[in-house]
Amino acid sequence: NSKEWILVCEDILSENVTKNSHALEIIHTWSTRGSLPAAIENTFALYQCKHKYMKNEEDENVFDEYNIRLMITMSIIRFVNAMTDAQQSYQQAMSVLSIANKLKLPVEAVHIRHTGTHQQLPHLPLLIDVLQQCIQWLHQYYWYPQLQAYQNELNNEIINLLTEYKDNIKKNINQQHVMKQIQDYIDH
């Protein structure tokens, strides 16, 4: 429903980790009902990585660093692939980097995709930085525009309802005027 959608948008865009977690719970529920748009699925995966890394820092390394690096690298690879695949033309293939540049994806994410796939896992500080860049990209190019489009749609609906209300008031005033004229005619 629309209230839930707005709540998820606002909670994802929040700096509050508790609100982010709440949004992730709702997104997880959505995922049990069927497939999600790539941007939502990747938002979920990237935030899961961020929260697990933060929990790891707070709880004194519940996960070893290798597993954190592997998890974040895999999420960044899937993010880059999901965002670029939709733009790929298989009749005339383009490099992932050129598509990523066109989409304004973080260039470092494309490099991590390549390094993590063909070489070794990148170092954790770089992964954390790029993870945050990917989340910011999703905010800027998916969540904010989605929220803005919904708000515009809502504003248009309000304007339409107000216009309809105003027209009905005019009709009512006109009807009252006509009724008064009839009553005046009858009284004379």
Tab-separated table of C-alpha atoms in Angstrom:
chain	number	residue	atom	x	y	z
A	1	ASN	CA	0.000	0.000	0.000
A	2	SER	CA	1.070	3.595	-0.471
A	3	LYS	CA	1.542	4.365	3.237
A	4	GLU	CA	3.911	1.424	3.572
A	5	TRP	CA	5.792	2.487	0.428
A	6	ILE	CA	6.296	6.028	1.762
A	7	LEU	CA	7.376	4.676	5.133
A	8	VAL	CA	9.993	2.450	3.465
A	9	CYS	CA	11.264	5.350	1.342
A	10	GLU	CA	11.556	7.624	4.352
A	11	ASP	CA	13.168	4.941	6.524
A	12	ILE	CA	15.685	3.976	3.836
A	13	LEU	CA	16.632	7.613	3.319
A	14	SER	CA	17.013	8.167	7.060
A	15	GLU	CA	20.392	8.302	8.789
A	16	ASN	CA	18.830	6.351	11.660
A	17	VAL	CA	19.948	2.699	11.696
A	18	THR	CA	16.771	1.583	13.494
A	19	LYS	CA	14.624	3.155	10.758
A	20	ASN	CA	16.831	1.551	8.090
A	21	SER	CA	16.358	-1.827	9.785
A	22	HIS	CA	12.594	-1.320	9.875
A	23	ALA	CA	12.587	-0.605	6.147
A	24	LEU	CA	14.668	-3.730	5.537
A	25	GLU	CA	12.139	-5.836	7.444
A	26	ILE	CA	9.355	-4.560	5.189
A	27	ILE	CA	11.454	-5.079	2.047
A	28	HIS	CA	12.188	-8.630	3.206
A	29	THR	CA	8.441	-9.208	3.583
A	30	TRP	CA	7.903	-7.877	0.054
A	31	SER	CA	10.560	-10.285	-1.236
A	32	THR	CA	8.618	-13.259	0.132
A	33	ARG	CA	5.677	-12.254	-2.082
A	34	GLY	CA	7.653	-12.271	-5.330
A	35	SER	CA	10.540	-10.664	-7.125
A	36	LEU	CA	11.517	-7.082	-6.418
A	37	PRO	CA	12.866	-4.372	-8.709
A	38	ALA	CA	16.660	-4.588	-8.909
A	39	ALA	CA	17.144	-1.280	-7.084
A	40	ILE	CA	15.087	-2.449	-4.098
A	41	GLU	CA	16.739	-5.869	-3.993
A	42	ASN	CA	20.179	-4.269	-4.093
A	43	THR	CA	19.235	-1.701	-1.476
A	44	PHE	CA	18.331	-4.595	0.787
A	45	ALA	CA	21.607	-6.448	0.108
A	46	LEU	CA	23.843	-3.398	0.519
A	47	TYR	CA	22.181	-2.319	3.754
A	48	GLN	CA	22.414	-5.870	5.086
A	49	CYS	CA	26.169	-5.711	4.473
A	50	LYS	CA	26.422	-2.308	6.119
A	51	HIS	CA	24.515	-3.446	9.191
A	52	LYS	CA	26.462	-6.706	9.502
A	53	TYR	CA	29.726	-4.805	9.244
A	54	MET	CA	28.551	-2.310	11.884
A	55	LYS	CA	27.389	-5.155	14.146
A	56	ASN	CA	30.737	-6.846	13.627
A	57	GLU	CA	32.506	-3.669	14.766
A	58	GLU	CA	30.264	-3.336	17.845
A	59	ASP	CA	30.366	-7.015	18.853
A	60	GLU	CA	34.119	-7.354	18.451
A	61	ASN	CA	34.369	-9.304	15.248
A	62	VAL	CA	31.588	-11.858	15.230
A	63	PHE	CA	32.539	-12.472	11.581
A	64	ASP	CA	36.123	-12.710	10.427
A	65	GLU	CA	37.315	-9.954	8.115
A	66	TYR	CA	37.544	-12.281	5.110
A	67	ASN	CA	33.830	-13.124	5.320
A	68	ILE	CA	32.887	-9.438	5.676
A	69	ARG	CA	35.039	-8.595	2.642
A	70	LEU	CA	33.522	-11.457	0.663
A	71	MET	CA	29.958	-10.445	1.573
A	72	ILE	CA	30.463	-6.783	0.680
A	73	THR	CA	32.352	-7.593	-2.530
A	74	MET	CA	29.586	-9.930	-3.667
A	75	SER	CA	26.909	-7.331	-2.950
A	76	ILE	CA	28.803	-4.670	-4.899
A	77	ILE	CA	29.315	-7.078	-7.820
A	78	ARG	CA	25.594	-7.886	-7.878
A	79	PHE	CA	24.729	-4.175	-7.605
A	80	VAL	CA	26.901	-3.237	-10.592
A	81	ASN	CA	25.634	-6.191	-12.635
A	82	ALA	CA	21.981	-5.485	-11.852
A	83	MET	CA	22.216	-1.801	-12.663
A	84	THR	CA	24.209	-2.259	-15.882
A	85	ASP	CA	22.516	-5.395	-17.269
A	86	ALA	CA	19.256	-3.552	-17.916
A	87	GLN	CA	21.163	-1.109	-20.160
A	88	GLN	CA	23.121	-3.766	-22.022
A	89	SER	CA	22.283	-4.346	-25.665
A	90	TYR	CA	23.272	-7.873	-26.614
A	91	GLN	CA	23.221	-6.980	-30.289
A	92	GLN	CA	26.012	-4.469	-29.701
A	93	ALA	CA	27.585	-5.176	-26.323
A	94	MET	CA	29.090	-2.304	-24.353
A	95	SER	CA	31.640	-2.506	-21.569
A	96	VAL	CA	30.295	-2.490	-18.047
A	97	LEU	CA	32.445	0.572	-17.344
A	98	SER	CA	30.919	2.576	-20.210
A	99	ILE	CA	27.391	1.694	-19.088
A	100	ALA	CA	28.308	2.490	-15.485
A	101	ASN	CA	29.649	5.879	-16.549
A	102	LYS	CA	26.427	6.583	-18.431
A	103	LEU	CA	24.421	5.693	-15.309
A	104	LYS	CA	26.810	7.666	-13.079
A	105	LEU	CA	27.506	4.564	-10.985
A	106	PRO	CA	30.498	4.872	-8.675
A	107	VAL	CA	33.528	3.992	-10.813
A	108	GLU	CA	35.176	2.319	-7.829
A	109	ALA	CA	32.255	-0.132	-7.700
A	110	VAL	CA	33.031	-1.233	-11.260
A	111	HIS	CA	36.689	-1.696	-10.322
A	112	ILE	CA	35.682	-3.760	-7.279
A	113	ARG	CA	33.445	-5.839	-9.542
A	114	HIS	CA	36.431	-6.606	-11.757
A	115	THR	CA	38.977	-7.098	-8.961
A	116	GLY	CA	36.624	-9.174	-6.807
A	117	THR	CA	35.720	-11.405	-9.742
A	118	HIS	CA	39.100	-11.906	-11.397
A	119	GLN	CA	41.712	-11.123	-8.762
A	120	GLN	CA	41.662	-10.877	-4.992
A	121	LEU	CA	39.149	-9.401	-2.593
A	122	PRO	CA	39.629	-5.667	-2.084
A	123	HIS	CA	40.666	-4.335	1.324
A	124	LEU	CA	37.960	-3.609	3.861
A	125	PRO	CA	38.354	0.197	4.104
A	126	LEU	CA	37.897	0.512	0.338
A	127	LEU	CA	34.893	-1.823	0.411
A	128	ILE	CA	33.206	0.149	3.197
A	129	ASP	CA	33.728	3.389	1.290
A	130	VAL	CA	32.361	1.968	-1.978
A	131	LEU	CA	29.480	0.268	-0.172
A	132	GLN	CA	28.412	3.682	1.103
A	133	GLN	CA	28.823	5.187	-2.392
A	134	CYS	CA	26.524	2.492	-3.829
A	135	ILE	CA	23.913	3.175	-1.145
A	136	GLN	CA	24.149	6.908	-1.873
A	137	TRP	CA	23.740	6.199	-5.603
A	138	LEU	CA	20.558	4.249	-4.892
A	139	HIS	CA	19.287	7.106	-2.732
A	140	GLN	CA	19.995	9.694	-5.410
A	141	TYR	CA	18.904	7.786	-8.508
A	142	TYR	CA	16.160	5.505	-7.190
A	143	TRP	CA	14.706	6.320	-3.774
A	144	TYR	CA	14.571	10.128	-3.983
A	145	PRO	CA	13.080	10.094	-7.523
A	146	GLN	CA	10.551	7.431	-6.501
A	147	LEU	CA	9.498	9.439	-3.469
A	148	GLN	CA	9.337	12.640	-5.531
A	149	ALA	CA	7.222	10.943	-8.219
A	150	TYR	CA	4.840	9.639	-5.565
A	151	GLN	CA	4.587	13.078	-3.954
A	152	ASN	CA	3.933	14.663	-7.362
A	153	GLU	CA	1.213	12.104	-8.036
A	154	LEU	CA	-0.290	12.804	-4.638
A	155	ASN	CA	-0.131	16.577	-5.236
A	156	ASN	CA	-1.878	16.151	-8.597
A	157	GLU	CA	-4.571	14.052	-6.955
A	158	ILE	CA	-5.086	16.722	-4.281
A	159	ILE	CA	-5.261	19.444	-6.940
A	160	ASN	CA	-7.833	17.400	-8.883
A	161	LEU	CA	-9.932	16.861	-5.751
A	162	LEU	CA	-9.775	20.552	-4.860
A	163	THR	CA	-10.760	21.508	-8.416
A	164	GLU	CA	-13.670	19.078	-8.292
A	165	TYR	CA	-14.684	20.485	-4.903
A	166	LYS	CA	-14.519	24.055	-6.232
A	167	ASP	CA	-16.611	23.087	-9.293
A	168	ASN	CA	-19.190	21.440	-7.051
A	169	ILE	CA	-19.392	24.556	-4.882
A	170	LYS	CA	-19.945	26.669	-8.023
A	171	LYS	CA	-22.659	24.285	-9.180
A	172	ASN	CA	-24.266	24.438	-5.769
A	173	ILE	CA	-24.123	28.246	-5.752
A	174	ASN	CA	-25.605	28.319	-9.248
A	175	GLN	CA	-28.325	25.918	-8.186
A	176	GLN	CA	-29.085	28.059	-5.156
A	177	HIS	CA	-29.215	31.152	-7.378
A	178	VAL	CA	-31.614	29.471	-9.799
A	179	MET	CA	-33.751	28.198	-6.906
A	180	LYS	CA	-33.892	31.739	-5.470
A	181	GLN	CA	-34.981	33.144	-8.843
A	182	ILE	CA	-37.704	30.528	-9.088
A	183	GLN	CA	-38.833	31.252	-5.556
A	184	ASP	CA	-38.827	35.022	-6.295
A	185	TYR	CA	-40.897	34.424	-9.432
A	186	ILE	CA	-43.381	32.288	-7.496
A	187	ASP	CA	-43.619	34.877	-4.703
A	188	HIS	CA	-44.385	37.708	-7.113
